[in-house]
Amino acid sequence: MNAARALVKCLEKEGVTSIFGYPGAAICPFYDELVLSNSSIEHILVRHEANAGHAASGMARISGKPEVCVATSGPGATNLITAIATAYMDSIPIIALTGQVHSEQIGKDVFQEADMTGAVEPFVKHSYLLKSPKEAAELPRIIREAFHIAATGRPGPVLIDIPIDVQLEEISFSVDDYQPSSKAPPEIRGYKPSFSGNKLQIKRVIDAIAESKKPLICAGGGVFARNAQTLMQQFAERADIPVVNTMMGISSFPSDHRLSCGMLGMHGKQLPNRALNECDLLILLGARVNDRAISPSNSERGFKVIHVDIDPAEIGKNLPAAIPVVGDIYAVLEQILELLPKDLGKHDEWCNYLLGNKTGANVVIKSSFDDSDDNNSSEEKNVVSPKEFYGSLNKLLPKDAIVTADVGQNQIWTANNIQLGEGGRFLTSGGMGTMGYSVPCAVGAKRGNPEREVVAICGDGSFQMQFMELATMIQHGINIKIIIMANNRLGMVRELQKLKYQNNLTAVFLDGSPDFIKLADAYGINGEHISNNKDVDKALTTLLASKKPYILVVDVDAEERSIL
Amino acid sequence: MSQANHNSNNNNKEKHTISALVENNAGVLSRISGLFARRGFNIHSLAVGVTEVPDVSRITIVAEGDDYVLEQIAKQLNKLVDVIKVRTLPKHGSELLSRELMLVKVSCTPSERQELIAIAKINDAKISDVSATAMTLELSANQQRLSAFEELIRPYGIKEIARTGVIALQKGATSLNS
């Protein structure tokens, strides 16, 4: 068989069920074999290559294994770069397959040639270029390595660039002999991620927790990377430690839990930031101390830091760690739970101080909007107040829903106010802050778990970076719901210009935007446009009841703040 | 910014020699040089060559930075899949064997020839090429000796210099493979 067919078969063996892509001349042999080999893999035709990457990312975050995006050489491949960089920043395992020009023409600047391994070098965990047909037989090994590298250690994107003649090369390959990477991890000399934590450091962790009066757990995206949510909750409960989370860590701990403090950082609420400022022991679990989450000045406050991360380079990079624990967060939490003394005292004083009299499920989370000194004047202005809106959404949305947020005010509102329970997931572009992520991510997430309600929340700015994917949703029957928070502004930039640039509002007005309901209608999608608080409940009920894609446009005040 | 967190006592920027065994792949050098560029690490010299294992190369990097930077360099290098092993070599000459090869072409009239030959001899430099008006000398030594030698022959008129960059091994029986 040719290498292209071997590639298809290897992907099947790796458990790939859906791939997201966009064809072109240099990747045609692969597309040919998808059909000729009667592949079980469903190909989802996105309407822009970046969205293929974002969709693979959304699917991988839900399926918990690497997912695949495909593009052709040149512009198709370069369009993938933003998605690859987005996945890299958030440590999401995706495999990017790109066609490349004929191997003999590489370096001659022929039509649709781009040096992809060179271009993505800063944004991939690893990359491969099969330089000549002689290397075609290496493809199965490379696929196994790519899945292994993407999924293990600190997850991340891997790119495989395959010239058209290499795809067409006949190789001897037996499908039955191919062992998927998860069952038969390849031996790679330079790649040996650590698994369990150093025993001595674990002992020091236990001692530090026992000594601490005001400990705090900070949960990051790494918790999801190893599906360690339940273990983390057991740890927090047994050691009686309040939990804050980074943006990437949202939904790793139930919002209504008595120990839940919410998202910390520059865009976070008061409670989690107060917790950070006043704790005496900070336990970072799979969080890399991004500047928006923990400012360097925090390190001068004198709390002790335990940093658990699988990537040794993150430990001590942005915050000095007294106790570094390099390891798989799942394994490390198991080690900690095993050694944690049974008679460990409670931290009643600290917990009561932070979390007041919150008890059990009756807790009412203080909305960030409560901090606002504005009186709610939304009714007069014919707009919906975000506070009302998220209140209704939290009431009506299933607790195990998947919610994606874009970038801008919609992201901060959602991050601070969405309340999800066990199994619920919040997905957003945390590190890169990539506009246009929410819809394709939701498309992928829905494929990752078709049973779940998937809702994408974006702004009227970011929606216009991704609405071409409405066609993808219709074509492939992907029933996600989209909520557009509309204020005819690039709201986050407007806010920044107001606060830091003397209100010199420049290039933030979205005049010329279409009527989104008419646009949805053009795609055969139903929707509703609301501009009054009293319509929120009914509109959300209709949206959630819909068995098909649905769009809800919510008018919000242009003066609304994200940091409330 | 990140360095601001770190103990200011460590702020003395020193030269460090880092030795790495890497896969002998196309692209490995660009991965490493790209890493140094985008993380803002300063490289003084970088030398690559094959090793006793056919598909493994050794890269010797001399870089400048404080302890924080040095730690980050080693950790970030280790993250590259093509990098098999990284070690920061000891700083002191008593533990470190460090060499660089220099070729220096110097102006030389027939009357100056004997003088230059004598200087070369004292310094263990080889005379690699002689022409009517120039002489090319070859010296393998540590960086201090190369610099001293360069100063010594500068008065004759240096036409051009080529240096390989430092290669180094730790003294004693230990090796990076072990």
XYZ file of C-alpha atoms in Angstrom:
742
model
C 0.000 0.000 0.000
C 1.076 3.583 -0.331
C 2.165 5.696 2.616
C -1.055 7.736 2.487
C -3.135 4.618 3.084
C -0.782 3.490 5.831
C -1.275 6.915 7.407
C -5.070 6.511 7.351
C -4.787 3.026 8.862
C -2.409 4.195 11.589
C -4.826 6.988 12.531
C -7.637 4.434 12.786
C -5.489 2.248 15.014
C -4.718 5.244 17.198
C -8.453 5.521 17.827
C -9.102 8.587 15.695
C -12.799 8.813 14.798
C -13.109 12.348 13.421
C -10.566 14.595 11.780
C -10.939 18.237 10.889
C -9.417 19.500 7.701
C -9.338 21.299 4.416
C -7.929 19.653 1.293
C -5.545 20.945 -1.345
C -3.241 19.563 -4.026
C -0.364 18.497 -1.783
C -2.540 16.507 0.635
C -4.772 14.894 -2.018
C -3.211 11.399 -1.772
C -4.284 11.280 1.880
C -7.809 12.440 1.060
C -7.913 9.900 -1.764
C -7.110 7.061 0.629
C -9.620 8.232 3.241
C -12.277 7.230 0.707
C -10.538 4.384 -1.166
C -9.610 2.554 2.013
C -13.198 2.760 3.313
C -11.889 4.472 6.387
C -13.992 4.585 9.522
C -12.698 8.105 10.103
C -15.207 10.907 9.594
C -13.743 13.948 7.866
C -15.223 17.246 8.939
C -14.715 19.966 6.375
C -14.069 23.212 8.209
C -14.297 26.533 6.384
C -10.863 27.818 7.429
C -7.806 25.800 8.393
C -7.279 27.592 11.717
C -10.658 26.245 12.754
C -9.539 22.706 11.923
C -6.847 23.144 14.555
C -9.213 24.714 17.091
C -11.791 21.957 16.510
C -9.129 19.275 17.025
C -8.158 21.130 20.205
C -11.765 21.243 21.459
C -12.209 17.553 20.725
C -8.913 16.598 22.383
C -9.842 18.512 25.541
C -12.992 16.428 25.848
C -11.788 13.059 24.545
C -8.585 13.285 26.572
C -6.442 12.008 23.691
C -4.720 13.619 20.702
C -7.030 14.654 17.873
C -6.106 15.442 14.308
C -6.288 18.408 11.937
C -5.244 18.320 8.293
C -4.255 20.994 5.799
C -2.500 21.273 2.496
C 0.923 22.816 1.877
C 1.654 26.537 1.826
C -1.246 28.799 2.881
C -3.340 25.888 4.147
C -0.559 24.925 6.483
C 0.334 28.471 7.525
C -3.332 29.081 8.372
C -2.986 26.295 10.921
C -0.206 28.057 12.772
C -2.420 30.188 15.050
C -4.309 27.067 16.105
C -1.070 25.183 16.718
C 0.293 28.058 18.803
C -2.995 28.235 20.723
C -2.824 24.515 21.502
C 0.833 24.827 22.496
C 0.175 27.625 25.001
C -2.622 25.632 26.628
C -0.819 22.257 26.412
C -3.487 20.578 24.283
C -2.512 17.402 22.388
C -3.230 17.809 18.690
C -1.621 16.233 15.643
C -1.312 18.533 12.621
C -0.897 16.723 9.317
C 0.220 18.936 6.465
C 0.845 18.143 2.830
C 4.132 19.390 1.425
C 5.322 19.988 -2.129
C 7.179 17.235 -4.005
C 10.292 16.353 -2.009
C 12.624 17.151 -4.902
C 11.181 20.650 -5.106
C 11.606 21.519 -1.432
C 13.664 24.674 -1.087
C 12.928 25.918 -4.597
C 10.031 28.198 -3.643
C 7.570 26.338 -5.825
C 3.804 26.947 -5.809
C 2.298 26.619 -2.315
C 5.580 25.793 -0.654
C 6.156 26.881 2.948
C 8.764 25.623 5.400
C 6.304 24.328 7.957
C 8.632 22.566 10.384
C 10.626 25.798 10.455
C 7.563 28.020 10.801
C 5.960 26.151 13.707
C 9.197 25.399 15.522
C 8.474 27.761 18.449
C 4.928 26.437 18.850
C 5.177 22.660 18.689
C 6.247 20.037 21.136
C 7.872 18.258 18.216
C 7.676 18.123 14.429
C 8.578 15.764 11.605
C 9.346 16.318 7.939
C 9.618 13.228 5.758
C 12.305 14.560 3.481
C 12.273 11.944 0.723
C 10.380 8.866 -0.509
C 13.106 6.786 1.150
C 11.653 7.881 4.494
C 8.077 6.864 3.603
C 8.488 3.533 5.392
C 9.182 5.504 8.593
C 5.676 6.971 8.585
C 4.043 4.366 10.886
C 6.859 4.825 13.431
C 6.472 8.584 13.175
C 2.689 8.420 13.702
C 3.148 6.294 16.812
C 5.822 8.639 18.146
C 3.722 11.706 17.348
C 0.704 10.403 19.287
C 2.942 9.373 22.165
C 4.714 12.729 22.334
C 1.494 14.741 21.979
C -0.344 12.811 24.690
C 2.249 12.129 27.362
C 4.299 14.348 29.651
C 3.147 17.917 29.198
C 0.740 17.488 26.275
C 1.144 19.608 23.171
C 0.875 19.818 19.401
C 2.982 17.718 17.032
C 3.251 18.515 13.321
C 3.934 15.970 10.583
C 4.795 17.460 7.192
C 4.544 14.962 4.315
C 5.535 15.742 0.712
C 3.055 14.552 -1.898
C 5.490 12.042 -3.417
C 6.178 10.547 -0.001
C 2.437 10.017 0.494
C 2.298 8.171 -2.829
C 5.329 5.973 -2.173
C 4.588 2.248 -1.903
C 5.693 0.840 1.428
C 5.430 -2.520 3.048
C 3.148 -2.090 6.019
C 0.920 -4.513 7.824
C -2.013 -2.919 9.614
C -2.227 -5.799 12.066
C 1.331 -5.212 13.211
C 0.699 -1.620 14.149
C 0.427 -1.178 17.892
C -1.173 2.104 18.997
C 1.084 4.367 21.063
C -1.072 4.070 24.175
C -0.644 0.279 24.201
C 2.954 0.118 22.995
C 4.707 3.376 23.866
C 7.652 3.907 21.530
C 11.164 4.193 22.899
C 12.458 7.676 22.134
C 15.978 8.389 23.349
C 15.489 12.068 24.043
C 11.958 11.871 25.443
C 11.480 10.449 28.907
C 8.730 12.303 30.779
C 8.747 11.619 34.491
C 5.725 10.039 36.111
C 5.699 9.788 39.878
C 7.000 12.528 42.133
C 10.221 12.309 44.062
C 9.473 10.590 47.391
C 11.505 13.039 49.432
C 9.664 16.003 47.928
C 6.297 14.321 48.559
C 7.319 13.942 52.207
C 8.179 17.649 52.305
C 4.764 18.441 50.785
C 3.055 16.504 53.574
C 5.110 18.294 56.228
C 4.419 21.711 54.708
C 0.676 21.022 54.648
C 0.758 19.859 58.261
C 2.556 23.039 59.315
C 0.431 25.448 57.319
C -2.344 27.462 58.936
C -3.575 29.030 55.717
C -2.948 26.688 52.798
C -4.377 27.270 49.341
C -4.631 25.046 46.276
C -4.317 26.688 42.875
C -5.614 24.389 40.141
C -4.506 24.871 36.551
C -5.161 23.253 33.200
C -2.754 20.442 34.070
C -5.455 18.922 36.265
C -7.475 18.117 33.118
C -4.448 16.861 31.238
C -4.443 13.806 33.502
C -8.121 13.808 34.420
C -7.183 14.385 38.042
C -10.274 16.392 39.040
C -11.685 13.778 41.402
C -8.333 13.126 43.069
C -7.801 16.848 43.537
C -11.215 17.170 45.146
C -10.398 14.285 47.508
C -7.130 15.992 48.389
C -8.792 19.375 49.014
C -11.481 17.784 51.169
C -9.191 15.541 53.202
C -6.694 18.307 53.868
C -9.456 20.930 54.157
C -7.823 23.378 51.772
C -9.659 26.077 49.789
C -9.238 25.926 46.010
C -8.658 28.772 43.588
C -8.143 28.122 39.915
C -6.515 29.748 36.949
C -8.583 30.402 33.823
C -7.377 27.080 32.419
C -8.381 25.381 35.662
C -12.011 26.541 35.645
C -14.417 23.589 36.083
C -11.701 21.363 37.517
C -13.400 21.833 40.899
C -17.182 22.112 41.345
C -18.248 25.782 41.550
C -20.740 25.036 44.327
C -18.237 23.206 46.537
C -17.758 24.697 50.015
C -14.016 25.067 49.320
C -14.344 26.670 45.882
C -13.033 30.249 45.637
C -13.122 30.831 41.872
C -10.651 32.222 39.364
C -7.741 34.288 40.568
C -5.682 36.873 38.769
C -5.919 40.214 37.060
C -9.394 39.382 35.734
C -10.511 37.379 38.741
C -12.791 38.228 41.612
C -11.806 39.551 45.017
C -12.195 36.323 46.961
C -9.610 34.193 45.130
C -7.142 37.060 44.995
C -7.547 37.722 48.691
C -6.961 34.039 49.290
C -3.726 34.217 47.308
C -2.524 37.332 49.082
C -3.174 35.989 52.548
C -2.293 32.316 52.285
C 0.887 30.996 53.880
C 1.223 27.981 51.572
C 0.393 27.950 47.876
C 0.014 24.517 46.289
C 0.190 24.920 42.521
C -1.288 21.909 40.742
C -0.609 21.907 37.017
C -0.540 25.697 36.826
C 2.315 27.526 35.182
C 2.036 30.918 36.903
C 1.046 33.039 33.936
C 1.476 36.804 34.423
C -2.313 37.336 34.265
C -2.873 34.806 37.045
C -0.112 35.428 39.573
C 1.944 38.577 39.367
C 5.636 38.396 40.263
C 5.009 40.750 43.178
C 2.986 37.977 44.818
C 6.199 36.103 45.421
C 7.286 38.812 47.811
C 4.346 38.203 50.105
C 6.182 35.414 51.806
C 3.975 32.421 51.207
C 5.678 29.114 50.665
C 5.195 27.532 47.248
C 4.710 23.871 46.427
C 4.787 23.528 42.672
C 3.543 20.289 41.126
C 4.090 20.165 37.370
C 5.103 17.568 34.834
C 7.269 20.104 33.038
C 10.390 20.812 35.123
C 10.991 24.000 33.126
C 7.823 25.559 34.576
C 8.967 25.064 38.138
C 10.840 28.129 39.289
C 10.387 29.869 35.939
C 7.957 32.555 37.069
C 7.772 31.931 40.805
C 10.450 30.469 43.059
C 9.263 27.158 44.480
C 10.320 26.001 47.939
C 9.129 22.487 47.182
C 9.352 21.464 43.527
C 7.521 18.282 42.574
C 8.092 17.137 39.012
C 5.618 14.492 37.984
C 2.312 13.386 36.563
C -0.293 15.223 38.609
C -2.446 12.110 38.939
C 0.436 10.039 40.271
C 1.604 12.836 42.572
C -1.882 13.342 44.039
C -2.111 9.600 44.668
C 1.242 9.728 46.438
C 0.139 12.693 48.532
C -3.196 11.084 49.439
C -1.419 7.923 50.487
C 0.873 9.748 52.886
C -1.566 12.375 54.149
C -2.105 11.709 57.861
C -5.631 10.704 58.811
C -5.676 13.053 61.767
C -4.786 16.163 59.799
C -6.580 19.088 61.431
C -9.153 21.279 59.746
C -8.485 24.836 58.693
C -11.766 26.159 60.015
C -10.557 29.636 60.844
C -8.977 30.171 57.427
C -11.883 28.607 55.519
C -14.481 30.553 57.474
C -12.550 33.743 56.999
C -12.382 33.217 53.232
C -15.584 31.452 52.456
C -17.847 32.721 55.203
C -20.764 30.572 56.071
C -20.999 28.805 52.746
C -22.322 25.342 53.355
C -23.140 22.478 51.125
C -25.183 22.916 48.011
C -27.124 25.932 49.194
C -24.219 28.195 48.536
C -24.865 31.359 46.606
C -21.704 32.305 44.830
C -21.071 35.978 44.998
C -21.228 37.168 41.452
C -18.466 39.425 40.272
C -21.224 41.753 39.196
C -22.109 42.280 42.840
C -18.921 44.261 43.209
C -20.247 46.782 40.737
C -21.298 50.128 42.098
C -23.520 50.666 39.081
C -27.184 50.519 39.709
C -28.716 48.217 37.250
C -30.145 50.487 34.634
C -30.310 47.894 31.878
C -34.076 48.109 31.562
C -33.989 51.747 30.613
C -31.218 51.195 28.111
C -32.844 48.271 26.320
C -29.977 45.937 27.065
C -29.531 42.748 29.025
C -27.409 42.908 32.155
C -24.697 40.241 32.080
C -25.430 39.565 35.736
C -29.021 38.633 34.973
C -27.926 36.685 31.975
C -25.361 34.482 33.737
C -27.754 34.026 36.643
C -30.306 32.552 34.247
C -27.720 30.549 32.340
C -26.448 28.944 35.560
C -30.006 28.146 36.559
C -31.014 26.563 33.239
C -27.812 25.012 31.888
C -27.180 21.354 32.743
C -24.363 21.174 35.308
C -22.383 18.816 33.101
C -22.530 21.084 30.051
C -19.501 22.090 28.035
C -19.194 25.858 27.782
C -16.655 27.526 25.519
C -15.831 31.208 25.736
C -14.047 33.350 23.223
C -11.718 36.239 24.036
C -12.729 39.626 25.331
C -15.344 40.723 27.835
C -17.401 37.612 27.057
C -14.474 35.482 28.238
C -14.014 37.283 31.527
C -17.746 37.381 32.255
C -18.050 33.687 31.563
C -14.871 32.735 33.403
C -15.949 34.561 36.548
C -19.593 33.628 36.557
C -20.199 30.276 34.936
C -21.075 27.610 37.491
C -20.487 24.062 36.410
C -20.729 20.852 38.343
C -19.217 17.421 38.070
C -18.442 16.539 34.460
C -18.999 20.106 33.278
C -16.204 21.719 31.298
C -15.193 25.265 30.558
C -13.004 25.625 27.484
C -11.294 28.777 26.297
C -8.035 29.920 24.789
C -6.277 30.748 28.049
C -2.628 31.340 27.244
C -2.812 32.666 23.726
C -6.101 34.541 23.977
C -7.046 33.602 20.435
C -10.182 35.265 19.108
C -12.338 32.961 17.030
C -11.676 29.933 19.233
C -15.063 29.392 20.867
C -17.161 28.117 17.949
C -14.650 25.714 16.318
C -13.610 24.528 19.793
C -17.275 23.825 20.555
C -17.610 21.972 17.238
C -14.729 19.712 18.263
C -15.962 19.366 21.847
C -19.370 18.216 20.572
C -17.647 15.511 18.538
C -15.677 14.594 21.650
C -18.918 13.994 23.550
C -22.086 14.217 21.430
C -24.295 13.589 24.472
C -23.369 16.807 26.221
C -24.946 20.198 25.793
C -22.270 22.389 24.189
C -22.634 26.162 24.306
C -20.224 28.623 22.718
C -20.213 32.150 24.127
C -18.562 34.865 22.064
C -18.771 38.560 21.345
C -20.029 40.225 18.195
C -16.387 40.884 17.320
C -15.110 37.357 17.757
C -18.221 35.844 16.158
C -17.251 37.571 12.933
C -13.908 35.784 13.036
C -15.546 32.362 12.968
C -19.074 32.450 11.611
C -17.974 30.600 8.472
C -18.126 27.517 10.692
C -21.929 27.747 10.776
C -21.708 25.929 7.450
C -19.561 23.197 8.989
C -22.123 22.750 11.763
C -24.955 22.388 9.259
C -23.053 20.162 6.843
C -21.987 17.700 9.529
C -24.982 17.957 11.855
C -23.035 19.366 14.787
C -25.646 20.734 17.140
C -23.967 23.348 19.235
C -25.565 26.491 20.586
C -24.005 29.909 20.131
C -24.553 32.917 22.366
C -23.322 36.243 21.018
C -22.860 39.000 23.587
C -23.385 41.973 21.294
C -22.521 45.585 21.996
C -21.276 46.669 18.576
C -17.843 47.108 20.145
C -14.607 45.280 20.609
C -15.528 45.609 24.250
C -12.313 44.589 25.949
C -10.194 46.934 23.863
C -12.756 49.710 24.314
C -12.467 49.213 28.044
C -8.682 49.298 27.887
C -8.768 52.475 25.807
C -11.155 54.013 28.310
C -9.009 53.141 31.305
C -5.498 53.549 29.934
C -5.738 55.716 26.809
C -7.852 58.659 27.989
C -10.980 57.154 26.459
C -9.540 57.713 22.997
C -11.709 55.086 21.381
C -10.041 53.876 18.213
C -11.000 51.059 15.864
C -13.342 49.427 18.352
C -16.666 50.169 16.684
C -18.208 47.280 14.788
C -20.510 49.347 12.586
C -21.254 47.440 9.425
C -21.859 44.184 11.267
C -24.649 42.100 9.785
C -27.946 41.229 11.399
C -26.807 37.974 13.021
C -30.285 36.472 13.014
C -30.606 37.056 9.273
C -27.138 35.625 8.836
C -28.063 32.531 10.827
C -31.217 32.240 8.760
C -29.108 32.264 5.590
C -27.452 29.102 6.939
C -30.808 27.626 7.931
C -30.159 28.193 11.628
C -32.834 29.483 13.989
C -32.096 32.181 16.481
C -33.394 34.968 18.646
C -32.246 38.449 19.490
C -32.972 39.751 22.982
C -32.427 43.140 24.555
C -34.366 42.935 27.781
C -33.718 41.099 31.034
C -37.223 39.741 31.152
C -36.652 37.789 27.926
C -33.531 35.969 29.097
C -35.100 32.929 30.770
C -37.430 32.182 27.912
C -34.762 32.675 25.254
C -32.302 30.410 27.049
C -34.971 27.771 27.534
C -35.677 27.801 23.792
C -31.963 27.677 22.992
C -31.341 24.715 25.266
C -34.443 22.881 24.071
C -33.439 23.159 20.439
C -32.322 19.897 18.864
C -30.497 21.811 16.169
C -27.875 24.548 16.172
C -29.275 27.754 17.618
C -28.032 31.304 17.923
C -28.950 33.745 20.645
C -27.887 37.351 20.271
C -27.820 39.181 23.599
C -27.569 42.964 23.514
C -25.364 44.210 26.327
C -24.446 47.730 27.336
C -21.385 49.074 25.518
C -20.283 50.643 28.815
C -20.388 47.338 30.683
C -17.133 46.461 32.407
C -15.436 43.101 32.343
C -13.583 43.637 35.609
C -16.351 44.284 38.011
C 10.337 40.364 34.587
C 10.614 36.800 35.720
C 14.179 37.308 36.814
C 13.043 40.032 39.151
C 11.624 37.297 41.357
C 14.917 35.705 41.794
C 17.502 36.265 44.362
C 19.556 39.256 43.371
C 22.649 37.525 44.761
C 22.509 35.293 41.741
C 22.677 38.176 39.358
C 26.320 37.712 38.463
C 26.414 36.867 34.803
C 29.040 34.293 34.100
C 30.036 32.199 31.140
C 28.950 28.599 31.335
C 29.813 25.641 29.163
C 26.873 23.404 28.343
C 27.349 20.087 26.612
C 24.451 18.334 24.904
C 24.120 15.042 23.066
C 21.555 15.379 20.302
C 20.000 13.323 17.535
C 21.963 13.830 14.352
C 18.872 15.144 12.493
C 18.444 17.937 10.031
C 16.761 20.712 11.930
C 18.184 19.986 15.354
C 20.561 22.920 15.132
C 17.782 25.297 14.127
C 15.660 24.017 17.011
C 18.444 24.760 19.445
C 19.465 28.121 18.029
C 15.784 29.088 17.775
C 15.296 28.207 21.425
C 18.184 30.436 22.475
C 16.919 33.305 20.318
C 13.303 33.262 21.466
C 14.059 32.779 25.146
C 16.621 35.577 25.051
C 19.629 33.487 26.080
C 23.007 34.841 24.988
C 25.275 32.414 23.161
C 29.016 33.107 23.017
C 29.856 30.125 20.920
C 28.255 26.973 19.628
C 30.153 24.023 18.195
C 28.647 20.884 16.692
C 30.307 17.643 15.714
C 29.729 13.931 15.390
C 30.494 11.574 18.276
C 31.529 7.965 18.769
C 27.866 7.015 18.134
C 27.021 7.490 14.445
C 23.586 9.107 14.860
C 24.462 11.256 17.857
C 26.095 14.670 17.698
C 27.550 16.700 20.505
C 26.778 20.380 20.781
C 28.952 22.496 23.014
C 27.470 25.841 23.928
C 29.145 28.637 25.832
C 26.402 30.891 27.155
C 26.222 33.829 29.497
C 23.779 34.226 32.334
C 23.060 33.957 36.038
C 22.018 30.774 37.816
C 18.365 31.306 36.854
C 19.203 31.621 33.157
C 21.533 28.647 33.279
C 18.856 26.485 34.884
C 16.300 27.566 32.291
C 18.718 26.855 29.427
C 19.279 23.313 30.652
C 15.574 22.687 31.308
C 14.419 24.136 27.998
C 17.072 22.192 26.072
C 15.955 19.018 27.815
C 12.396 19.594 26.597
C 13.473 19.252 22.966
C 12.777 15.705 21.831
C 15.956 15.713 19.729
C 18.085 16.474 22.761
C 19.195 13.263 24.430
C 21.215 14.596 27.332
C 22.288 17.969 28.678
C 24.941 18.786 31.229
C 26.396 22.004 32.502
C 30.110 21.393 32.705
C 32.161 22.467 35.729
C 33.526 25.977 35.533
C 36.989 25.371 36.901
C 39.903 24.470 34.695
C 40.924 21.792 37.150
C 37.816 19.828 36.190
C 37.218 21.043 32.664
C 39.073 20.339 29.455
C 38.127 23.165 27.139
C 39.645 23.781 23.709
C 39.119 25.940 20.676
C 40.916 25.819 17.352
C 41.982 29.094 15.770
C 43.407 29.733 12.326
C 44.994 33.160 12.018
C 46.414 34.648 8.870
C 48.998 37.261 9.669
C 50.983 39.627 7.434
C 54.562 38.573 7.321
C 57.487 39.934 5.309
C 60.470 37.624 4.714
C 62.395 39.503 7.377
C 59.671 38.944 9.987
C 59.334 35.227 9.266
C 61.835 33.934 11.844
C 60.383 36.134 14.541
C 56.863 34.784 13.936
C 58.107 31.204 13.780
C 59.690 31.714 17.183
C 56.474 33.164 18.654
C 54.507 30.245 17.203
C 56.935 27.753 18.674
C 56.803 29.220 22.171
C 53.023 29.081 22.071
C 52.703 25.582 20.606
C 51.103 26.987 17.460
C 51.623 25.251 14.127
C 52.648 26.973 10.950
C 50.038 25.778 8.499
C 50.725 27.891 5.446
C 53.406 30.292 4.326
C 53.316 32.654 1.354
C 55.436 35.563 0.252
C 53.599 38.134 2.352
C 51.609 36.119 4.864
C 51.713 33.194 7.204
C 48.772 31.171 8.615
C 49.180 29.896 12.143
C 47.068 27.239 13.824
C 46.554 27.001 17.547
C 44.368 24.770 19.663
C 44.059 25.964 23.238
C 41.629 27.321 25.777
C 40.109 30.724 25.155
C 42.486 32.668 27.387
C 45.518 31.316 25.588
C 43.994 32.015 22.193
C 43.341 35.601 23.174
C 46.839 36.026 24.537
C 48.311 34.594 21.362
C 46.169 36.876 19.224
C 47.461 39.915 21.113
C 51.010 38.739 20.689
C 50.822 38.582 16.890
C 48.486 41.547 16.395
C 51.407 43.984 15.820
C 52.356 42.063 12.633
C 48.930 42.720 11.118
C 46.178 40.140 11.369
C 44.527 39.616 7.971
C 41.780 37.258 9.125
C 40.823 34.841 11.875
C 38.648 31.729 11.918
C 37.723 30.064 15.225
C 35.719 26.891 15.769
C 34.007 27.769 19.002
C 34.765 25.962 22.212
C 34.497 22.206 22.590
C 34.880 20.727 26.034
C 34.852 17.535 28.046
C 34.812 17.015 31.768
C 38.136 15.745 33.124
C 38.340 12.321 34.688
C 36.540 9.104 33.840
C 32.922 10.337 33.781
C 31.161 10.849 30.476
C 27.870 12.331 29.395
C 26.730 8.899 28.209
C 27.245 7.275 31.558
